[in-house]
């Protein structure tokens, strides 16, 4: 706030002022002085501290009875140490002298009323409101940082209602208060003072559209909680009742950080003298909040729930696939959620429809589902079936054009925590697929990219996925947790590794072993035939170049070494200008802790065992992983998707708190 105007003193009549405890009040001792006065001295009651402000290099401190020259560059400030019991019960006396030895020529009296006015929130990030924070206006990142945090109230605690709680202008459930950040307005002082002085709670116009404040008046009725600030209310005259010392408020966020919103919002409380000519504000205290970002969880986080859709098509019902998922979830000690056809409308691509994440504040944390703009059969599932008590919802819609395939969330992933040079990313980095740099290919919608970027804590990296027919990053990469010091590996699809494996098997005498053995409706291809296929070889070289370009980006942006990457044998073929998987794409797997649900590749059988499966086992099982190969050929692979596309996993949040990072 602006420096307070000094209180002017006069020997002819006493002056009166309201002094906020702990806040300096400047005093003008030169406005009206007795004739002949050359020095002055100041004294005060025990509850008042008096400070002389001066430059020691230019003004010598007086000896003896501390009489200061009136013509010296010395300012006087007073600070009340305690709250007054009555009006004007604190005293400051200024005496004027002609010389050091002479008696006083006159005195000016200042009577103070000490009040305690402060606006406090959980700026120390302990989960509780603590009074007395030094700098509540500045929000600082890092483990030594400070600043209050708001959650977007995007769950639905009310039993009745179809949308998030933030859409309601009134409190719908007492449980909803747990999602909000408490704020306390201290207003301690003589009751008579508040008959001529008012308290106002305020937010700027932009901030009032991004938060909502409820005033709490105790009790267990919803009527005890009144909305006082929000989209249509910037200012609130606080009703202070006689004897009231603290007034409690609850604050909720209404929107996530985005391209036009940094995430910072502020509240201020002002003490206003209503008897002054222009209702002068005597003191303002402010608190700055940061709205908590939406955070993704990588494959290295333990699974909580596995989602999969029950569907029917020309091949029948995917019962066998659902049983395989149930078996996998049981092994991983993970809850299985089967979405019935009436809810998915025969849309099986649940990974593409949504992404699970969470929001976190010192006082509360809950999962939040990010609904993609693809809007196909599953378009209503997240809003209607996942949004609920302590389960939030957020989406971004594309206004001017329909969603492209790259807007599906199979094209959205996040790395485990990484360190790149001296820069730490303790929550990992978001990965999305797009076009080759400076080309005019497909990209994820700007509204989604802007949203992800604005969260700050998982700085996104854009990869090149437009070379794929579907165009999703999960078609050529995934992360798996490992039991070693590194804690994870990046798996990349590799045509080169596949051709090398097949060449080795040919040289071992297995050239006539057949790819797709055991599949009724797929033409079988021998290893010799595959290696002799010039078109497939050409396509493989092209795809490998695309993956290698991404490999270099991932190494650079995630700080990875070659030893952190595992090449998974995989072949692709070009259909027009875009690539599709030649056999079920094994990196498009579902990761449930150490258990991996991998698309069964139906590779050449050698001594009764699939050589592709055996190769993958040899690469991953030494890392402490269990490879479970699952047939997804008819219901997923033939429709240009695999297991990861047809499943979704909610995972445990990070134990690391996002505000301790430094973006």
XYZ file of C-alpha atoms in Angstrom:
663
model
C 0.000 0.000 0.000
C 1.078 3.642 -0.418
C 2.974 5.262 2.500
C 0.567 6.606 5.077
C 0.278 10.374 5.430
C 1.974 11.666 8.583
C -0.148 12.654 11.602
C 0.262 16.406 12.160
C 0.763 17.625 15.741
C -0.006 20.978 17.353
C 0.544 22.336 20.885
C -2.907 23.945 20.700
C -4.957 20.736 20.657
C -4.280 17.012 20.925
C -4.195 14.840 17.824
C -5.822 11.430 17.490
C -4.942 8.534 15.222
C -5.690 4.872 14.682
C -2.508 2.810 14.678
C -2.437 -0.773 13.378
C -0.363 -2.941 15.690
C 3.135 -3.460 14.341
C 2.695 -0.911 11.540
C 4.689 2.323 11.470
C 2.702 5.549 11.735
C 4.692 8.659 10.685
C 4.341 11.760 12.890
C 4.889 15.349 11.683
C 6.512 17.187 14.626
C 7.346 20.356 12.654
C 3.889 21.365 11.421
C 3.124 23.651 14.392
C 5.831 24.388 16.985
C 6.137 26.976 19.779
C 7.908 30.201 18.906
C 11.663 30.005 19.542
C 11.772 26.196 19.614
C 14.978 24.704 18.226
C 14.937 21.134 19.538
C 12.386 18.505 20.420
C 12.063 15.243 22.348
C 9.545 12.427 22.136
C 8.202 10.061 24.775
C 5.371 7.577 24.796
C 3.422 5.160 26.957
C 4.936 1.719 27.478
C 2.777 0.150 24.772
C 4.172 2.464 22.097
C 7.601 2.355 20.483
C 9.063 5.584 19.116
C 11.680 5.500 16.365
C 13.835 8.316 15.010
C 14.758 7.784 11.367
C 17.911 9.514 10.133
C 21.205 9.065 8.321
C 23.960 8.623 10.952
C 26.533 9.910 8.457
C 24.731 13.258 8.243
C 22.933 13.605 11.578
C 24.787 13.040 14.868
C 22.799 11.357 17.606
C 22.263 13.805 20.502
C 23.702 12.978 23.878
C 22.032 13.253 27.214
C 18.303 13.729 27.158
C 18.009 13.021 23.400
C 16.771 16.365 22.215
C 16.871 16.494 18.444
C 17.427 19.633 16.357
C 14.235 20.691 14.570
C 16.231 21.604 11.490
C 17.890 18.179 11.261
C 16.786 15.605 8.686
C 15.063 13.380 11.244
C 11.679 11.654 10.865
C 9.550 10.330 13.706
C 7.493 7.148 13.526
C 5.499 5.408 16.220
C 4.441 1.769 16.449
C 1.740 0.384 18.708
C 2.742 -2.848 20.400
C -0.681 -3.836 21.642
C -4.384 -3.624 20.877
C -6.145 -0.838 22.749
C -8.782 -1.679 25.336
C -10.384 1.732 24.933
C -10.297 4.538 22.396
C -7.225 6.799 22.627
C -5.615 4.888 25.489
C -2.088 5.020 24.025
C -0.095 8.251 24.338
C 2.792 9.992 22.607
C 4.130 13.328 23.885
C 6.373 15.708 21.912
C 8.138 18.463 23.884
C 9.807 21.535 22.329
C 12.848 23.367 23.679
C 14.847 26.517 22.930
C 18.116 25.032 24.183
C 19.467 21.867 25.742
C 19.295 23.299 29.275
C 16.057 25.288 29.127
C 12.662 23.972 30.103
C 10.003 22.992 27.604
C 8.375 25.771 25.608
C 5.333 23.595 24.955
C 4.007 20.118 24.303
C 2.014 18.354 21.597
C -0.054 15.279 22.480
C -0.957 12.372 20.218
C -3.550 9.862 21.424
C -3.509 6.535 19.629
C -5.972 3.696 19.374
C -4.156 0.446 18.647
C -5.983 -2.064 16.451
C -4.978 -5.394 14.997
C -6.039 -5.711 11.355
C -4.487 -8.415 9.214
C -5.479 -10.800 6.459
C -3.835 -14.186 6.855
C -3.771 -17.437 4.921
C -1.585 -20.533 4.866
C 1.399 -18.712 3.383
C 3.872 -21.022 5.132
C 2.259 -24.050 3.394
C 1.774 -26.093 6.564
C -1.939 -26.723 6.075
C -2.887 -24.164 8.735
C -3.352 -20.407 8.742
C -0.472 -18.771 10.551
C -0.570 -15.138 11.600
C 2.388 -12.819 11.220
C 3.905 -13.742 7.844
C 6.290 -11.028 6.727
C 5.594 -10.860 2.992
C 2.190 -12.188 2.049
C 2.030 -10.313 -1.246
C 4.930 -12.105 -2.944
C 4.572 -15.754 -4.024
C 7.869 -17.662 -4.056
C 8.641 -21.096 -5.523
C 10.986 -23.602 -3.894
C 11.431 -25.467 -0.629
C 12.264 -22.167 1.086
C 9.503 -20.312 -0.692
C 6.241 -19.006 0.680
C 2.787 -18.104 -0.511
C -0.765 -19.356 -0.191
C -2.337 -21.908 -2.549
C -5.841 -22.269 -3.975
C -7.446 -25.366 -5.435
C -9.785 -25.079 -8.377
C -13.008 -26.364 -6.847
C -13.609 -28.675 -9.777
C -15.058 -31.695 -7.993
C -18.739 -32.186 -7.150
C -19.420 -32.706 -3.449
C -23.139 -31.990 -3.682
C -25.377 -35.029 -4.137
C -27.616 -33.081 -6.495
C -25.922 -31.349 -9.399
C -24.448 -32.205 -12.744
C -21.455 -29.851 -12.865
C -18.420 -28.982 -10.799
C -18.902 -27.125 -7.512
C -17.240 -24.019 -8.957
C -20.318 -23.451 -11.134
C -22.502 -22.864 -8.054
C -22.645 -19.332 -6.640
C -23.750 -20.671 -3.266
C -22.354 -23.371 -1.018
C -24.027 -26.685 -1.857
C -22.330 -28.905 0.712
C -20.397 -28.398 3.934
C -17.905 -30.967 2.642
C -17.137 -28.474 -0.120
C -15.373 -26.264 2.442
C -12.583 -28.849 2.657
C -11.622 -28.002 -0.935
C -11.254 -24.319 -0.113
C -8.387 -22.369 1.425
C -9.198 -20.767 4.799
C -8.442 -17.080 5.284
C -8.690 -15.203 8.581
C -9.332 -11.471 8.927
C -8.179 -10.206 12.307
C -10.134 -7.166 13.506
C -9.232 -6.628 17.150
C -9.784 -3.335 18.880
C -12.385 -1.304 20.808
C -15.903 -1.875 19.490
C -16.437 1.916 19.348
C -13.687 2.241 16.772
C -15.582 0.087 14.271
C -18.571 2.422 14.486
C -16.538 5.048 12.598
C -14.182 2.698 10.750
C -15.155 -0.037 8.320
C -13.442 -3.134 7.007
C -13.544 -4.012 3.298
C -12.480 -7.215 1.571
C -11.582 -6.695 -2.086
C -10.306 -8.378 -5.243
C -9.411 -6.802 -8.559
C -11.857 -7.242 -11.440
C -9.720 -9.931 -13.188
C -9.108 -11.753 -9.906
C -12.767 -11.627 -8.885
C -13.542 -13.698 -11.986
C -11.022 -16.359 -10.939
C -11.943 -16.915 -7.305
C -14.936 -16.989 -5.006
C -14.951 -16.114 -1.292
C -17.428 -17.283 1.329
C -17.768 -15.648 4.743
C -18.161 -18.156 7.580
C -20.366 -17.282 10.517
C -20.182 -20.598 12.322
C -22.929 -23.150 12.624
C -23.636 -26.225 10.574
C -26.174 -24.753 8.196
C -25.332 -23.862 4.604
C -26.970 -20.491 5.286
C -24.102 -19.696 7.656
C -21.779 -19.401 4.645
C -22.418 -16.421 2.407
C -20.688 -15.681 -0.869
C -19.103 -12.244 -0.538
C -16.640 -12.037 -3.454
C -16.677 -13.614 -6.887
C -17.342 -13.000 -10.578
C -19.951 -10.309 -9.861
C -18.649 -9.043 -6.519
C -15.321 -7.236 -6.221
C -15.791 -5.624 -2.816
C -17.442 -6.625 0.449
C -18.046 -4.474 3.501
C -17.240 -6.826 6.346
C -19.795 -6.995 9.099
C -17.814 -6.930 12.334
C -19.913 -7.851 15.318
C -19.249 -6.455 18.832
C -16.406 -8.298 20.523
C -15.468 -10.162 17.351
C -11.724 -10.682 17.014
C -11.363 -12.902 13.943
C -13.604 -13.458 10.928
C -13.096 -16.582 8.858
C -13.448 -16.847 5.094
C -13.074 -19.694 2.616
C -11.605 -19.150 -0.853
C -11.976 -21.368 -3.919
C -10.314 -21.153 -7.319
C -12.547 -20.992 -10.381
C -10.083 -21.551 -13.204
C -6.753 -23.237 -13.828
C -3.706 -21.319 -15.026
C -3.859 -20.784 -18.769
C -2.418 -18.637 -21.517
C -4.132 -15.478 -20.199
C -3.821 -16.325 -16.512
C -0.525 -16.769 -14.668
C -2.228 -18.517 -11.753
C -1.721 -15.665 -9.274
C -4.671 -13.950 -7.592
C -4.815 -11.573 -4.618
C -7.195 -10.582 -1.847
C -6.901 -7.407 0.231
C -8.485 -6.179 3.452
C -8.647 -2.449 4.176
C -9.450 -0.424 7.298
C -11.295 2.702 6.182
C -12.062 5.843 8.187
C -15.642 6.558 7.149
C -15.697 9.910 8.981
C -12.844 11.287 6.898
C -13.820 13.552 4.004
C -12.898 10.962 1.372
C -13.249 7.765 3.444
C -9.489 7.443 3.774
C -7.976 3.964 3.812
C -5.751 3.793 6.873
C -4.292 0.367 6.246
C -4.462 -2.417 3.667
C -3.187 -5.968 4.027
C -2.971 -8.310 1.044
C -2.464 -12.012 0.407
C -1.397 -13.500 -2.929
C -2.446 -17.035 -3.853
C -1.306 -19.318 -6.636
C -3.909 -21.614 -8.141
C -2.632 -25.179 -7.943
C -1.698 -26.660 -11.344
C -3.116 -29.827 -12.860
C -0.406 -32.502 -12.568
C 0.002 -35.708 -14.604
C 1.371 -38.947 -13.193
C 3.878 -41.095 -15.137
C 3.987 -44.878 -15.504
C 6.467 -45.053 -12.637
C 3.744 -44.087 -10.133
C 1.863 -47.026 -8.564
C -1.495 -47.834 -10.201
C -4.769 -47.381 -8.339
C -7.430 -48.085 -10.963
C -7.393 -49.655 -14.413
C -10.169 -48.572 -16.778
C -11.252 -50.585 -19.819
C -14.369 -50.562 -22.038
C -16.750 -53.408 -22.739
C -17.514 -53.332 -26.487
C -19.141 -55.393 -29.214
C -18.394 -55.376 -32.934
C -18.355 -57.715 -35.944
C -15.909 -59.990 -34.113
C -18.206 -60.354 -31.109
C -17.647 -59.169 -27.572
C -14.218 -58.406 -26.049
C -14.846 -60.732 -23.087
C -11.450 -62.419 -23.382
C -9.644 -59.083 -23.360
C -11.611 -57.987 -20.274
C -10.652 -61.234 -18.503
C -7.002 -60.643 -19.377
C -7.251 -57.113 -17.938
C -8.870 -58.456 -14.775
C -6.034 -60.959 -14.391
C -3.440 -58.220 -14.902
C -5.145 -55.877 -12.432
C -5.300 -58.652 -9.839
C -1.581 -59.314 -10.154
C -0.842 -55.593 -9.781
C -3.245 -55.233 -6.830
C -5.110 -52.625 -8.803
C -8.850 -52.000 -8.965
C -10.471 -52.752 -12.341
C -13.225 -50.479 -13.684
C -15.099 -51.898 -16.694
C -17.041 -49.200 -18.540
C -20.245 -50.765 -19.930
C -21.367 -50.188 -23.480
C -24.299 -48.021 -22.384
C -21.740 -45.545 -21.020
C -19.055 -45.822 -23.714
C -21.435 -46.059 -26.706
C -19.099 -48.667 -28.190
C -16.109 -46.318 -28.054
C -13.219 -48.460 -26.819
C -10.431 -45.853 -26.938
C -10.618 -44.698 -23.343
C -6.980 -43.580 -23.282
C -7.748 -41.116 -26.049
C -10.751 -39.661 -24.245
C -9.175 -38.573 -20.965
C -6.062 -38.288 -18.839
C -5.927 -38.726 -15.073
C -4.021 -36.228 -12.952
C -4.476 -34.459 -9.640
C -4.329 -31.128 -7.858
C -2.563 -30.547 -4.584
C -2.540 -27.961 -1.798
C -1.191 -28.222 1.753
C -4.729 -28.685 3.100
C -6.161 -31.002 0.437
C -5.385 -33.091 -2.645
C -7.694 -34.931 -5.027
C -7.613 -36.525 -8.496
C -8.771 -34.525 -11.516
C -9.626 -36.030 -14.896
C -8.711 -33.976 -17.967
C -11.363 -34.626 -20.626
C -9.953 -34.400 -24.156
C -11.716 -32.448 -26.917
C -12.026 -35.538 -29.173
C -15.712 -35.939 -28.187
C -16.640 -39.322 -29.584
C -18.628 -42.117 -27.925
C -16.998 -41.586 -24.532
C -17.481 -37.800 -24.624
C -19.808 -37.689 -21.588
C -18.171 -40.426 -19.536
C -15.697 -38.335 -17.536
C -18.237 -35.633 -16.684
C -21.116 -37.955 -15.865
C -19.356 -40.944 -14.303
C -16.016 -39.771 -12.902
C -16.753 -36.271 -11.615
C -17.911 -36.591 -8.020
C -16.913 -35.998 -4.399
C -13.164 -35.383 -4.264
C -12.801 -36.240 -7.945
C -12.407 -33.188 -10.174
C -12.946 -32.501 -13.842
C -11.373 -30.126 -16.365
C -11.576 -29.849 -20.137
C -10.613 -27.585 -22.997
C -12.872 -27.307 -26.011
C -11.853 -26.461 -29.572
C -14.075 -23.579 -30.654
C -13.510 -23.057 -34.355
C -12.658 -26.459 -35.813
C -13.134 -30.087 -35.024
C -10.544 -32.052 -33.099
C -7.832 -33.850 -35.049
C -6.429 -37.254 -34.163
C -3.523 -35.565 -32.379
C -5.943 -34.025 -29.854
C -6.648 -37.465 -28.422
C -4.777 -38.192 -25.221
C -2.947 -41.224 -26.494
C -0.867 -38.323 -27.773
C -0.255 -37.054 -24.234
C 2.282 -38.586 -21.867
C 4.614 -37.541 -19.078
C 8.103 -38.655 -18.170
C 9.256 -39.762 -14.735
C 11.193 -37.159 -12.702
C 14.399 -36.223 -14.517
C 17.424 -33.956 -14.154
C 18.713 -32.179 -17.251
C 22.103 -30.643 -16.591
C 21.587 -28.490 -13.499
C 17.830 -28.286 -14.018
C 15.541 -30.568 -12.056
C 12.080 -31.665 -13.115
C 10.874 -33.436 -9.948
C 7.441 -34.053 -11.477
C 8.740 -35.067 -14.907
C 7.989 -33.396 -18.237
C 4.828 -33.618 -20.315
C 5.291 -35.106 -23.791
C 2.982 -34.425 -26.714
C 3.180 -35.311 -30.386
C 3.064 -32.857 -33.256
C 4.365 -32.148 -36.714
C 7.975 -31.942 -37.765
C 9.348 -28.499 -36.805
C 8.412 -25.752 -39.288
C 6.224 -28.119 -41.291
C 2.491 -27.662 -41.816
C 1.448 -31.034 -40.465
C -0.957 -31.982 -37.700
C -0.483 -30.609 -34.175
C -2.341 -30.871 -30.917
C -4.880 -28.033 -30.556
C -3.417 -24.783 -29.251
C -5.961 -24.545 -26.407
C -4.696 -27.859 -25.027
C -1.012 -27.041 -25.569
C -1.464 -23.643 -23.919
C -3.215 -25.226 -20.939
C -0.447 -27.781 -20.442
C 2.267 -25.133 -20.757
C 0.546 -22.814 -18.274
C 0.673 -25.400 -15.480
C 4.456 -24.696 -15.389
C 5.558 -27.605 -13.192
C 5.885 -30.237 -15.968
C 7.346 -28.152 -18.810
C 6.033 -29.796 -22.017
C 8.206 -31.183 -24.801
C 6.745 -31.499 -28.290
C 7.816 -34.585 -30.190
C 7.325 -35.571 -33.827
C 4.413 -38.000 -34.200
C 2.762 -36.778 -37.418
C 4.585 -39.510 -39.355
C 2.137 -42.011 -37.879
C -1.306 -42.642 -39.321
C -3.000 -42.119 -35.951
C -0.225 -39.776 -34.834
C 0.126 -40.556 -31.118
C 3.313 -40.655 -29.060
C 2.198 -43.878 -27.351
C 2.712 -45.688 -30.667
C 6.485 -45.444 -30.472
C 7.416 -44.824 -26.827
C 6.571 -45.548 -23.213
C 8.237 -45.521 -19.799
C 8.503 -48.436 -17.412
C 9.574 -48.454 -13.748
C 12.704 -50.385 -12.804
C 14.111 -51.603 -9.529
C 17.585 -50.174 -10.086
C 19.026 -46.786 -9.147
C 17.768 -45.084 -12.301
C 14.209 -46.041 -11.476
C 12.907 -46.195 -15.042
C 13.666 -46.915 -18.682
C 12.401 -45.319 -21.856
C 11.166 -47.931 -24.328
C 11.297 -47.002 -27.999
C 9.874 -48.981 -30.896
C 12.711 -50.030 -33.196
C 12.391 -51.366 -36.738
C 16.183 -51.743 -36.841
C 16.175 -53.954 -33.762
C 13.403 -56.076 -35.252
C 15.166 -56.561 -38.601
C 18.391 -57.371 -36.783
C 16.593 -59.970 -34.662
C 15.012 -61.542 -37.743
C 18.385 -61.576 -39.521
C 19.930 -63.379 -36.561
C 17.142 -65.964 -36.608
C 17.576 -66.455 -40.343
C 21.293 -67.073 -39.891
C 20.440 -69.580 -37.143
C 18.367 -71.496 -39.701
C 14.873 -70.299 -38.810
C 14.164 -68.286 -41.955
C 10.934 -70.187 -42.666
C 9.435 -69.434 -39.224
C 6.178 -67.533 -39.716
C 4.986 -64.170 -38.446
C 1.249 -64.224 -37.456
C 1.288 -67.958 -36.710
C -1.955 -68.783 -34.923
C -4.027 -65.962 -36.407
C -6.898 -67.199 -38.582
C -7.607 -64.073 -40.583
C -4.073 -62.804 -41.198
C -1.730 -63.818 -44.000
C 1.397 -65.360 -42.572
C 4.840 -64.073 -43.536
C 8.114 -65.944 -43.112
C 11.229 -64.302 -41.734
C 12.866 -64.776 -45.147
C 9.941 -63.099 -46.870
C 9.949 -60.156 -44.473
C 13.700 -59.606 -44.863
C 13.401 -59.779 -48.645
C 10.537 -57.253 -48.803
C 12.132 -54.097 -50.268
C 9.089 -51.949 -49.563
C 8.977 -53.023 -45.928
C 12.698 -52.402 -45.601
C 12.339 -48.926 -47.133
C 9.457 -48.137 -44.832
C 11.444 -49.394 -41.847
C 14.363 -47.108 -42.653
C 11.990 -44.122 -42.862
C 10.270 -44.964 -39.585
C 13.583 -45.555 -37.822
C 14.735 -42.099 -38.909
C 11.571 -40.584 -37.442
C 12.031 -42.441 -34.168
C 15.732 -41.563 -34.042
C 14.837 -37.881 -34.397
C 12.602 -38.237 -31.347
C 15.284 -40.248 -29.579
C 17.684 -37.312 -29.851
C 15.048 -34.879 -28.570
C 14.151 -37.133 -25.645
C 17.795 -37.586 -24.682
C 18.371 -33.843 -24.794
C 15.161 -32.693 -23.106
C 15.029 -35.438 -20.458
C 18.752 -35.738 -19.802
C 18.859 -39.394 -20.831
C 21.845 -41.541 -21.718
C 21.768 -44.429 -24.183
C 21.786 -46.813 -21.232
C 18.421 -45.355 -20.163
C 16.766 -46.440 -23.433
C 15.612 -49.913 -24.444
C 14.879 -50.652 -28.112
C 11.802 -52.830 -28.517
C 11.622 -54.758 -31.832
C 8.775 -53.443 -33.953
C 7.980 -53.142 -37.665
C 5.867 -50.498 -39.384
C 4.692 -50.096 -42.947
C 3.678 -46.969 -44.817
C 0.100 -46.533 -45.931
C 0.346 -43.515 -48.164
C 2.532 -41.036 -46.304
C 1.787 -42.400 -42.830
C 3.054 -45.380 -40.860
C 1.064 -48.174 -39.214
C 2.237 -51.064 -37.075
C 2.984 -54.223 -39.087
C 2.206 -56.432 -36.102
C 0.723 -55.494 -32.686
C 2.752 -52.560 -31.375
C 4.459 -53.797 -28.232
C 5.456 -50.403 -26.770
C 1.749 -49.519 -26.739
C 1.427 -51.401 -23.473
C -0.294 -50.783 -20.165
C 2.083 -50.432 -17.213
C 0.840 -51.498 -13.780
C 3.832 -51.315 -11.488
C 6.198 -54.138 -12.407
C 3.493 -55.875 -14.453
C 3.352 -54.996 -18.149
C 0.330 -55.813 -20.282
C 1.984 -56.054 -23.726
C 0.222 -56.581 -27.065
C 0.925 -60.121 -28.231
C 3.034 -59.709 -31.416
C 2.346 -63.154 -32.924
C 5.985 -63.365 -33.934
C 7.770 -66.300 -35.571
C 7.719 -69.409 -33.375
C 11.133 -70.901 -32.708
C 11.186 -74.065 -30.649
C 7.555 -73.361 -29.822
C 8.198 -69.862 -28.453
C 7.623 -66.456 -30.040
C 11.033 -64.964 -30.763
C 9.681 -61.402 -30.392
C 8.243 -62.158 -26.961
C 11.455 -63.880 -25.917
C 13.509 -60.878 -27.019
C 11.337 -58.457 -25.076
C 11.487 -60.665 -21.993
C 15.278 -60.753 -22.210
C 15.365 -56.957 -22.335
C 12.848 -56.183 -19.570
C 12.772 -59.040 -17.070
C 16.359 -58.364 -15.840
C 15.024 -54.923 -14.840
C 12.552 -56.521 -12.425
C 9.570 -56.406 -14.786
C 7.005 -59.084 -15.598
C 5.925 -59.285 -19.242
C 2.366 -60.504 -19.791
C 1.493 -60.751 -23.482
C -2.196 -60.226 -24.272
C -4.034 -60.824 -27.538
C -5.536 -57.506 -28.696
C -5.391 -58.242 -32.428
C -9.046 -58.280 -33.504
C -10.546 -55.738 -31.129
C -7.710 -53.201 -31.074
C -4.756 -53.736 -33.416
C -6.867 -54.086 -36.553
C -8.524 -50.767 -35.661
C -5.108 -49.034 -35.428
C -4.856 -49.173 -31.646
C -3.411 -51.380 -28.972
C -3.678 -52.086 -25.235
C -2.559 -48.639 -24.069
C -5.115 -47.014 -26.376
C -7.881 -49.215 -24.988
C -7.080 -48.748 -21.296
C -6.502 -45.930 -18.832
C -4.835 -45.892 -15.432
C -5.300 -43.653 -12.421
C -2.123 -43.567 -10.368
C -0.929 -42.400 -6.972
C 0.073 -38.744 -6.854
C 3.684 -37.773 -6.294
C 4.821 -37.413 -2.699
C 6.836 -34.405 -3.888
C 4.840 -31.187 -3.434
C 4.785 -29.076 -6.575
C 5.359 -25.754 -4.808
C 8.799 -26.957 -3.708
C 9.921 -27.006 -7.338
C 11.396 -24.043 -9.233
C 10.003 -23.953 -12.809
